[in-house]
Tab-separated table of C-alpha atoms in Angstrom:
chain	number	residue	atom	x	y	z
A	66	MET	CA	-8.558	17.745	-20.219
A	67	ILE	CA	-11.510	15.326	-20.218
A	68	ASP	CA	-11.325	12.267	-22.540
A	69	ARG	CA	-8.056	13.281	-24.213
A	70	PHE	CA	-6.748	10.760	-26.735
A	71	SER	CA	-3.232	11.087	-25.289
A	72	SER	CA	-4.499	10.146	-21.808
A	73	HIS	CA	-6.373	7.224	-23.353
A	74	VAL	CA	-3.193	5.936	-25.025
A	75	LYS	CA	-1.072	6.359	-21.874
A	76	ASN	CA	-3.660	4.495	-19.817
A	77	ILE	CA	-3.530	1.625	-22.322
A	78	LEU	CA	0.294	1.567	-22.374
A	79	HIS	CA	0.381	1.409	-18.591
A	80	GLY	CA	-2.033	-1.538	-18.568
A	81	PHE	CA	-0.149	-3.327	-21.361
A	82	PHE	CA	3.313	-3.195	-19.772
A	83	LEU	CA	1.998	-3.854	-16.263
A	84	ALA	CA	0.270	-7.003	-17.535
A	85	VAL	CA	3.429	-8.115	-19.351
A	86	ALA	CA	5.304	-7.875	-16.058
A	87	THR	CA	2.854	-9.252	-13.522
A	88	THR	CA	1.659	-12.180	-15.636
A	89	ILE	CA	4.899	-14.009	-14.941
A	90	ALA	CA	3.872	-14.321	-11.269
A	91	GLU	CA	0.200	-15.041	-11.997
A	92	PRO	CA	-1.206	-16.615	-8.785
A	93	SER	CA	-3.029	-19.307	-10.763
A	94	THR	CA	-0.024	-20.561	-12.736
A	95	VAL	CA	3.619	-19.534	-12.269
A	96	LEU	CA	3.632	-18.312	-8.657
A	97	PRO	CA	2.429	-21.661	-7.220
A	98	LEU	CA	5.173	-23.421	-9.193
A	99	ILE	CA	7.813	-20.985	-7.888
A	100	VAL	CA	6.736	-21.513	-4.281
A	101	HIS	CA	6.557	-25.289	-4.776
A	102	HIS	CA	10.119	-25.236	-6.071
A	103	PHE	CA	11.322	-24.102	-2.646
A	104	SER	CA	8.585	-25.671	-0.462
A	105	SER	CA	5.996	-28.456	-0.821
A	106	SER	CA	3.445	-26.713	1.439
A	107	ASN	CA	0.057	-25.983	-0.169
A	108	ILE	CA	-0.714	-23.586	2.679
A	109	LEU	CA	2.401	-21.595	1.795
A	110	VAL	CA	1.198	-21.393	-1.804
A	111	GLY	CA	-2.037	-19.813	-0.542
A	112	ILE	CA	-0.127	-17.353	1.630
A	113	PHE	CA	2.095	-16.193	-1.239
A	114	ALA	CA	-0.885	-15.821	-3.579
A	115	SER	CA	-2.505	-13.611	-0.941
A	116	LEU	CA	0.669	-11.566	-0.487
A	117	LEU	CA	0.714	-10.656	-4.153
A	118	ARG	CA	-2.881	-9.493	-4.111
A	119	GLY	CA	-3.634	-8.597	-0.521
A	120	GLY	CA	-0.867	-6.363	0.810
A	121	ALA	CA	-2.849	-3.287	-0.178
A	122	ILE	CA	-5.598	-3.939	2.351
A	123	VAL	CA	-3.838	-2.314	5.307
A	124	VAL	CA	-3.281	1.129	3.788
A	125	GLN	CA	-6.109	2.086	1.448
A	126	LEU	CA	-8.286	3.804	4.025
A	127	TYR	CA	-5.282	5.670	5.402
A	128	ALA	CA	-4.384	6.707	1.846
A	129	ALA	CA	-7.938	7.974	1.338
A	130	PHE	CA	-7.788	9.838	4.689
A	131	ASN	CA	-5.016	11.983	3.229
A	132	ALA	CA	-6.005	11.920	-0.454
A	133	GLN	CA	-9.433	13.499	0.160
A	134	THR	CA	-7.641	16.827	0.689
A	135	TYR	CA	-5.248	16.568	-2.281
A	136	LYS	CA	-5.866	18.773	-5.296
A	137	VAL	CA	-3.388	16.675	-7.326
A	138	VAL	CA	-2.196	13.109	-6.643
A	139	MET	CA	0.262	12.387	-9.478
A	140	PRO	CA	3.400	13.239	-7.421
A	141	TYR	CA	2.380	10.625	-4.861
A	142	LEU	CA	1.548	8.076	-7.558
A	143	LYS	CA	5.054	8.427	-9.011
A	144	ARG	CA	6.524	7.393	-5.651
A	145	VAL	CA	4.281	4.335	-5.663
A	146	PHE	CA	5.484	3.449	-9.166
A	147	LEU	CA	9.115	3.593	-8.035
A	148	ALA	CA	8.458	1.314	-5.051
A	149	ARG	CA	6.666	-1.243	-7.247
A	150	PHE	CA	9.467	-1.281	-9.814
A	151	LEU	CA	12.215	-1.772	-7.221
A	152	SER	CA	10.358	-4.491	-5.308
A	153	TRP	CA	9.563	-6.474	-8.484
A	154	PHE	CA	13.136	-6.303	-9.744
A	155	GLY	CA	14.360	-7.144	-6.224
A	156	ILE	CA	12.440	-10.445	-6.222
A	157	GLY	CA	14.309	-11.545	-9.348
A	158	ALA	CA	17.629	-10.426	-7.898
A	159	ALA	CA	16.969	-12.372	-4.675
A	160	ILE	CA	16.161	-15.564	-6.565
A	161	TYR	CA	19.254	-15.156	-8.766
A	162	LEU	CA	21.645	-14.439	-5.873
A	163	PHE	CA	20.402	-16.999	-3.333
A	164	GLY	CA	18.182	-19.491	-5.159
A	165	GLU	CA	18.861	-23.151	-4.411
A	166	ASN	CA	21.592	-22.535	-1.830
A	167	TYR	CA	19.340	-20.651	0.591
A	168	PRO	CA	15.723	-21.726	-0.135
A	169	ARG	CA	14.236	-20.379	3.106
A	170	LEU	CA	15.952	-17.018	2.727
A	171	THR	CA	14.817	-16.892	-0.893
A	172	LEU	CA	11.201	-17.496	0.105
A	173	VAL	CA	11.411	-14.773	2.769
A	174	LEU	CA	12.830	-12.268	0.281
A	175	ILE	CA	10.210	-13.189	-2.321
A	176	ALA	CA	7.521	-12.663	0.324
A	177	VAL	CA	8.963	-9.260	1.278
A	178	GLY	CA	9.097	-8.201	-2.373
A	179	LEU	CA	5.530	-9.341	-3.050
A	180	PHE	CA	4.275	-7.540	0.056
A	181	ILE	CA	5.988	-4.251	-0.852
A	182	PHE	CA	4.701	-4.540	-4.414
A	183	SER	CA	1.154	-5.103	-3.166
A	184	PHE	CA	1.375	-2.754	-0.144
A	185	SER	CA	2.422	0.185	-2.321
A	186	ALA	CA	-0.502	-0.579	-4.606
A	187	GLY	CA	-2.794	0.257	-1.690
A	188	PHE	CA	-1.772	3.878	-2.029
A	189	GLY	CA	-1.533	3.626	-5.796
A	190	ALA	CA	-5.097	2.355	-6.244
A	191	ILE	CA	-6.535	5.468	-4.594
A	192	TYR	CA	-4.378	7.855	-6.634
A	193	PHE	CA	-4.855	5.895	-9.878
A	194	LYS	CA	-8.655	5.879	-9.677
A	195	GLU	CA	-8.708	9.538	-8.673
A	196	ILE	CA	-6.801	10.386	-11.862
A	197	LEU	CA	-9.100	8.182	-13.965
A	198	ALA	CA	-12.122	9.969	-12.523
A	199	LYS	CA	-10.571	13.356	-13.339
A	200	VAL	CA	-9.432	12.744	-16.911
A	201	PHE	CA	-12.247	10.508	-18.235
A	202	SER	CA	-16.039	10.957	-18.247
A	203	HIS	CA	-18.300	8.171	-16.895
A	204	LYS	CA	-19.182	7.037	-20.415
A	205	PHE	CA	-15.663	7.095	-21.880
A	206	ARG	CA	-14.071	5.572	-18.754
A	207	GLY	CA	-15.706	2.219	-19.489
A	208	ILE	CA	-14.406	2.395	-23.042
A	209	THR	CA	-10.810	3.274	-22.131
A	210	MET	CA	-10.731	0.622	-19.380
A	211	GLY	CA	-12.095	-1.924	-21.833
A	212	TYR	CA	-9.291	-1.065	-24.274
A	213	ARG	CA	-6.778	-1.054	-21.414
A	214	GLN	CA	-7.789	-4.522	-20.315
A	215	PHE	CA	-7.919	-5.742	-23.932
A	216	PHE	CA	-4.337	-4.702	-24.597
A	217	ALA	CA	-3.334	-5.880	-21.131
A	218	GLY	CA	-4.657	-9.276	-22.165
A	219	PHE	CA	-2.631	-9.093	-25.384
A	220	GLY	CA	0.484	-8.184	-23.395
A	221	ALA	CA	-0.189	-11.050	-21.013
A	222	ILE	CA	-0.450	-13.478	-23.940
A	223	LEU	CA	2.953	-12.335	-25.177
A	224	SER	CA	4.256	-12.650	-21.630
A	225	GLY	CA	2.814	-16.153	-21.354
A	226	ALA	CA	4.587	-17.243	-24.522
A	227	ALA	CA	7.875	-15.736	-23.335
A	228	THR	CA	7.416	-17.314	-19.894
A	229	GLY	CA	6.878	-20.740	-21.433
A	230	TYR	CA	10.054	-20.362	-23.506
A	231	ILE	CA	12.173	-19.275	-20.542
A	232	LEU	CA	10.810	-21.999	-18.250
A	233	GLN	CA	11.508	-24.626	-20.922
A	234	HIS	CA	15.037	-23.489	-21.861
A	235	PHE	CA	16.489	-22.279	-18.573
A	236	GLN	CA	16.825	-24.291	-15.405
A	237	ALA	CA	14.886	-23.313	-12.286
A	238	PRO	CA	15.318	-21.232	-10.189
A	239	GLN	CA	17.460	-19.093	-12.537
A	240	SER	CA	14.564	-19.041	-14.991
A	241	TYR	CA	12.310	-17.494	-12.343
A	242	ALA	CA	14.934	-14.813	-11.628
A	243	TYR	CA	15.171	-13.892	-15.317
A	244	LEU	CA	11.389	-13.601	-15.527
A	245	PHE	CA	11.169	-11.074	-12.703
A	246	MET	CA	14.136	-8.911	-13.666
A	247	ILE	CA	13.284	-8.673	-17.368
A	248	SER	CA	9.610	-8.016	-16.676
A	249	ALA	CA	10.477	-5.258	-14.165
A	250	ILE	CA	12.302	-3.357	-16.896
A	251	LEU	CA	9.323	-3.726	-19.229
A	252	MET	CA	6.994	-2.597	-16.442
A	253	GLY	CA	9.011	0.611	-16.198
A	254	PHE	CA	7.899	1.705	-19.688
A	255	GLY	CA	4.234	1.614	-18.621
A	256	LEU	CA	4.905	3.416	-15.353
A	257	VAL	CA	6.683	6.240	-17.162
A	258	ALA	CA	3.866	6.518	-19.724
A	259	PHE	CA	1.107	6.945	-17.137
A	260	SER	CA	3.248	9.384	-15.140
A	261	THR	CA	3.096	11.859	-18.025
A	262	ILE	CA	-0.722	12.211	-18.003
A	263	GLU	CA	-1.762	15.826	-17.348
A	264	GLU	CA	-3.833	15.795	-14.163
A	265	PRO	CA	-6.446	18.546	-13.647
A	266	ILE	CA	-6.503	20.386	-10.321
A	267	LYS	CA	-9.398	19.289	-8.117
A	268	GLU	CA	-11.181	22.194	-6.449
A	269	ASN	CA	-13.990	20.293	-4.681
A	270	VAL	CA	-12.031	18.610	-1.871
A	271	SER	CA	-13.069	17.461	1.597
A	272	LYS	CA	-11.859	18.915	4.843
A	273	LYS	CA	-9.590	16.482	6.647
A	274	GLU	CA	-10.863	15.084	9.949
A	275	LYS	CA	-8.948	15.795	13.145
A	276	SER	CA	-7.883	12.172	13.517
A	277	PHE	CA	-7.771	8.934	11.533
A	278	LYS	CA	-10.120	7.359	14.098
A	279	GLU	CA	-12.726	10.042	13.411
A	280	PHE	CA	-12.242	9.480	9.688
A	281	LEU	CA	-12.847	5.723	10.040
A	282	LYS	CA	-16.021	6.256	12.049
A	283	ARG	CA	-17.347	8.713	9.502
A	284	SER	CA	-16.344	6.536	6.549
A	285	PHE	CA	-18.009	3.351	7.758
A	286	ASN	CA	-21.159	5.336	8.447
A	287	TYR	CA	-21.478	5.792	4.678
A	288	ILE	CA	-22.021	2.032	4.355
A	289	LYS	CA	-24.948	2.215	6.786
A	290	VAL	CA	-26.720	5.049	4.980
A	291	ASP	CA	-25.839	4.174	1.355
A	292	LYS	CA	-27.476	0.841	0.445
A	293	ALA	CA	-25.996	0.914	-3.055
A	294	LEU	CA	-22.511	1.023	-1.566
A	295	LYS	CA	-23.326	-1.735	0.957
A	296	TYR	CA	-24.657	-4.235	-1.591
A	297	GLN	CA	-21.852	-3.430	-3.997
A	298	ILE	CA	-19.197	-4.136	-1.363
A	299	ILE	CA	-20.816	-7.450	-0.392
A	300	THR	CA	-21.078	-8.537	-4.020
A	301	ILE	CA	-17.501	-7.638	-4.931
A	302	LEU	CA	-16.221	-9.366	-1.783
A	303	LEU	CA	-18.038	-12.565	-2.748
A	304	SER	CA	-16.679	-12.290	-6.297
A	305	TYR	CA	-13.272	-13.110	-4.816
A	306	GLY	CA	-14.673	-16.494	-3.781
A	307	TYR	CA	-12.914	-18.041	-6.768
A	308	LEU	CA	-9.596	-17.423	-4.984
A	309	PHE	CA	-10.381	-20.257	-2.549
A	310	ALA	CA	-9.401	-22.688	-5.297
A	311	LEU	CA	-7.733	-20.719	-8.095
A	312	PRO	CA	-4.051	-21.114	-7.029
A	313	PHE	CA	-4.498	-24.864	-6.594
A	314	VAL	CA	-6.046	-25.742	-9.963
A	315	ILE	CA	-2.587	-25.662	-11.557
A	316	LEU	CA	-1.247	-27.957	-8.820
A	317	GLU	CA	-3.980	-30.516	-9.483
A	318	ALA	CA	-3.203	-30.252	-13.184
A	319	LYS	CA	0.432	-31.000	-12.336
A	320	GLU	CA	-0.709	-34.232	-10.663
A	321	LYS	CA	-3.118	-35.296	-13.404
A	322	ILE	CA	-1.393	-34.367	-16.677
A	323	ASP	CA	2.055	-33.768	-18.181
A	324	LEU	CA	2.722	-30.163	-17.160
A	325	SER	CA	5.675	-28.994	-19.264
A	326	GLY	CA	7.041	-25.468	-19.272
A	327	TYR	CA	5.456	-24.917	-22.671
A	328	PHE	CA	2.030	-25.995	-21.417
A	329	VAL	CA	2.296	-23.660	-18.399
A	330	GLY	CA	3.031	-20.837	-20.838
A	331	THR	CA	0.095	-21.972	-22.957
A	332	LEU	CA	-2.265	-21.854	-19.982
A	333	ILE	CA	-1.085	-18.320	-19.170
A	334	SER	CA	-1.661	-17.213	-22.753
A	335	VAL	CA	-5.062	-18.912	-22.889
A	336	GLN	CA	-6.134	-17.251	-19.621
A	337	MET	CA	-5.021	-13.848	-20.824
A	338	GLY	CA	-6.598	-14.510	-24.199
A	339	GLY	CA	-9.897	-14.998	-22.406
A	340	ALA	CA	-9.357	-11.689	-20.638
A	341	MET	CA	-8.417	-9.891	-23.843
A	342	ILE	CA	-11.302	-11.176	-25.965
A	343	SER	CA	-13.888	-10.716	-23.226
A	344	ASN	CA	-12.981	-7.041	-22.856
A	345	LEU	CA	-14.497	-6.385	-26.271
A	346	LEU	CA	-17.795	-7.426	-24.686
A	347	TRP	CA	-17.155	-5.854	-21.255
A	348	GLY	CA	-16.187	-2.499	-22.799
A	349	LYS	CA	-19.324	-2.474	-24.934
A	350	LEU	CA	-21.604	-3.370	-22.024
A	351	SER	CA	-19.973	-0.757	-19.789
A	352	SER	CA	-20.361	1.963	-22.408
A	353	ILE	CA	-24.144	1.384	-22.412
A	354	LYS	CA	-24.276	1.344	-18.588
A	355	ARG	CA	-24.546	-2.422	-18.125
A	356	ASN	CA	-21.882	-2.883	-15.440
A	357	LYS	CA	-24.320	-4.902	-13.317
A	358	THR	CA	-24.790	-7.299	-16.238
A	359	ILE	CA	-21.014	-7.747	-16.462
A	360	VAL	CA	-20.887	-8.856	-12.815
A	361	ILE	CA	-23.761	-11.332	-13.242
A	362	ILE	CA	-22.210	-12.893	-16.352
A	363	SER	CA	-18.795	-13.120	-14.653
A	364	PHE	CA	-20.248	-15.055	-11.712
A	365	ILE	CA	-21.939	-17.503	-14.088
A	366	ILE	CA	-18.699	-17.984	-16.043
A	367	LEU	CA	-16.734	-18.823	-12.873
A	368	ILE	CA	-19.362	-21.292	-11.685
A	369	ILE	CA	-19.095	-23.095	-15.024
A	370	ALA	CA	-15.273	-23.065	-14.839
A	371	PHE	CA	-15.117	-24.699	-11.406
A	372	LEU	CA	-17.733	-27.292	-12.344
A	373	LEU	CA	-15.461	-28.251	-15.233
A	374	ALA	CA	-12.416	-28.317	-12.923
A	375	ALA	CA	-14.211	-30.633	-10.514
A	376	ILE	CA	-15.348	-33.095	-13.193
A	377	PHE	CA	-12.748	-33.174	-15.992
A	378	LYS	CA	-8.941	-33.654	-15.850
A	379	GLU	CA	-7.819	-33.339	-19.497
A	380	LYS	CA	-5.469	-30.810	-21.096
A	381	ILE	CA	-8.069	-29.310	-23.403
A	382	VAL	CA	-10.493	-28.833	-20.496
A	383	TYR	CA	-7.822	-27.071	-18.426
A	384	MET	CA	-7.333	-24.693	-21.340
A	385	VAL	CA	-11.072	-23.948	-21.373
A	386	ILE	CA	-11.052	-23.464	-17.584
A	387	PHE	CA	-8.216	-20.937	-17.659
A	388	PHE	CA	-9.830	-19.140	-20.603
A	389	LEU	CA	-12.967	-18.716	-18.471
A	390	PHE	CA	-10.886	-17.560	-15.490
A	391	GLY	CA	-9.451	-14.793	-17.660
A	392	MET	CA	-12.881	-13.695	-18.872
A	393	ALA	CA	-14.463	-13.497	-15.442
A	394	SER	CA	-11.590	-11.857	-13.557
A	395	ASP	CA	-11.390	-8.984	-16.042
A	396	GLY	CA	-15.176	-8.643	-15.997
A	397	PHE	CA	-15.190	-8.198	-12.229
A	398	ARG	CA	-12.254	-5.780	-12.350
A	399	LEU	CA	-13.774	-3.479	-14.955
A	400	ALA	CA	-17.279	-3.457	-13.469
A	401	ALA	CA	-16.111	-2.923	-9.874
A	402	ASN	CA	-13.926	0.034	-10.862
A	403	ASN	CA	-16.685	1.673	-12.873
A	404	LEU	CA	-19.519	1.067	-10.417
A	405	ILE	CA	-17.725	2.663	-7.474
A	406	LEU	CA	-16.755	5.764	-9.458
A	407	ILE	CA	-20.339	6.133	-10.678
A	408	ILE	CA	-22.032	5.995	-7.264
A	409	ALA	CA	-19.374	7.992	-5.365
A	410	PRO	CA	-19.924	11.763	-4.773
A	411	GLU	CA	-16.975	13.788	-6.117
A	412	ASP	CA	-15.739	15.056	-2.772
A	413	LYS	CA	-16.124	11.600	-1.169
A	414	ARG	CA	-14.630	9.663	-4.093
A	415	PRO	CA	-11.359	8.612	-2.412
A	416	ILE	CA	-13.327	7.443	0.635
A	417	TYR	CA	-15.809	5.372	-1.382
A	418	VAL	CA	-13.004	3.850	-3.442
A	419	ALA	CA	-11.026	3.003	-0.309
A	420	LEU	CA	-14.022	1.530	1.513
A	421	GLN	CA	-14.823	-0.826	-1.337
A	422	ALA	CA	-11.188	-1.727	-1.954
A	423	ASN	CA	-10.318	-2.143	1.710
A	424	ILE	CA	-13.253	-4.334	2.698
A	425	THR	CA	-13.367	-6.417	-0.481
A	426	SER	CA	-9.607	-6.936	-0.246
A	427	LEU	CA	-10.357	-9.395	2.541
A	428	GLY	CA	-11.317	-11.699	-0.313
A	429	LEU	CA	-7.754	-11.588	-1.585
A	430	PHE	CA	-6.812	-13.770	1.382
A	431	PHE	CA	-9.336	-16.520	0.556
A	432	SER	CA	-6.538	-18.659	-0.853
A	433	ILE	CA	-5.141	-19.106	2.679
A	434	PRO	CA	-8.205	-20.943	4.082
A	435	GLY	CA	-8.407	-22.576	0.657
A	436	GLY	CA	-4.982	-24.103	1.306
A	437	PHE	CA	-6.198	-25.513	4.627
A	438	VAL	CA	-9.346	-26.942	3.017
A	439	LEU	CA	-7.220	-28.622	0.346
A	440	ARG	CA	-4.793	-30.045	2.869
A	441	TYR	CA	-7.409	-31.601	5.140
A	442	PHE	CA	-10.348	-32.339	2.809
A	443	GLY	CA	-9.029	-32.511	-0.775
A	444	TYR	CA	-9.900	-30.948	-4.098
A	445	ASP	CA	-13.578	-32.015	-4.247
A	446	ILE	CA	-14.520	-30.221	-1.024
A	447	LEU	CA	-12.396	-27.212	-2.056
A	448	TYR	CA	-14.374	-26.864	-5.286
A	449	ILE	CA	-17.695	-27.247	-3.429
A	450	VAL	CA	-16.761	-24.449	-0.994
A	451	THR	CA	-15.723	-22.229	-3.905
A	452	LEU	CA	-18.956	-22.866	-5.811
A	453	PHE	CA	-20.986	-22.085	-2.679
A	454	PHE	CA	-19.429	-18.616	-2.287
A	455	LEU	CA	-19.787	-17.855	-5.991
A	456	SER	CA	-23.456	-18.879	-5.954
A	457	ILE	CA	-24.194	-16.559	-3.010
A	458	GLY	CA	-22.333	-13.770	-4.837
A	459	LEU	CA	-24.466	-14.346	-7.930
A	460	LEU	CA	-27.633	-13.862	-5.873
A	461	PHE	CA	-26.324	-10.598	-4.376
A	462	SER	CA	-25.277	-9.299	-7.812
A	463	PHE	CA	-28.927	-8.864	-8.777
A	464	ARG	CA	-29.201	-6.161	-6.081
A	465	LEU	CA	-26.474	-3.966	-7.590
A	466	ARG	CA	-27.396	-0.484	-8.783
A	467	GLU	CA	-26.180	0.634	-12.199
């Protein structure tokens, strides 16, 4: 069952349709505009961006506590898929039904939907990576994830074009409702595809601890004794430093240039184009065991992007900036997933995955303090803070183990 072509294709289809769906609420473009439609608070924009990405933080270790004893995880992953589909579609339905008449209620329901979507992913991430580790070898996993992210980028470009069209031709907030409901249906195709992968039975499983407290104590002890895991977690956490400023770049662009619906769609497509094209390079580097190099290059790319954002305020430069955002974010994603599966012992794999995901997920909330920095100090200081964290992360990346 290792490295089957059918599993490879289903993995790609899942990534493609998931990207088509989630791109319409991309925290660097559309989501800030949706929140700003119902509220002018920059802090609220940061909170919603964190909800989309950070809801998983509270459950991953608990998911690993149980998953370490599972011989198969696909039945549990299917439940996660159902929860994500219903919550995503529910956001669109809430906007359509309440919209302008009940803005506060609409924001609350959007927040609930985003949290459920992200919260369920906390369980899903453990099960998903467990299946990847079972059905793909270390060498081929980098290749299939490179292809997955390449076609995810292509799907996101298509989604960006469609988003621009809908935003331009339909009035807000109905346009936002259409985006969520249509994309939820498309997401369903990818969820069904991945659900049909044949999962091998895992024989080498861990014995479950007597309590979750005992499990936590034992798990965090791995960080003390495994230096490779410790430096990897620190580096990946710092890689999220770009989230201090990412959701607010589009808001500054709105102030400085003519930000039409078409141009928002263009920025989405450009960002995802950067992700798609870069995965040709990331997949190649990963296949020759250069995941550490991917992380180093991604840090450098983000530092360049925020230097450009701080200095230039022209349309063409914003397109370059979002292209670089797409490159770096996919580089971090691919390398982090591969590195943790490489250094993790088979029987401890869910624990290692959960430790990295749980601790580094703190970085998903960086946009909240970023909103406070923007409110009280402005864009220049926000970019300086972001560049500081990325520079420290770059230094730590040289200590990663391939």
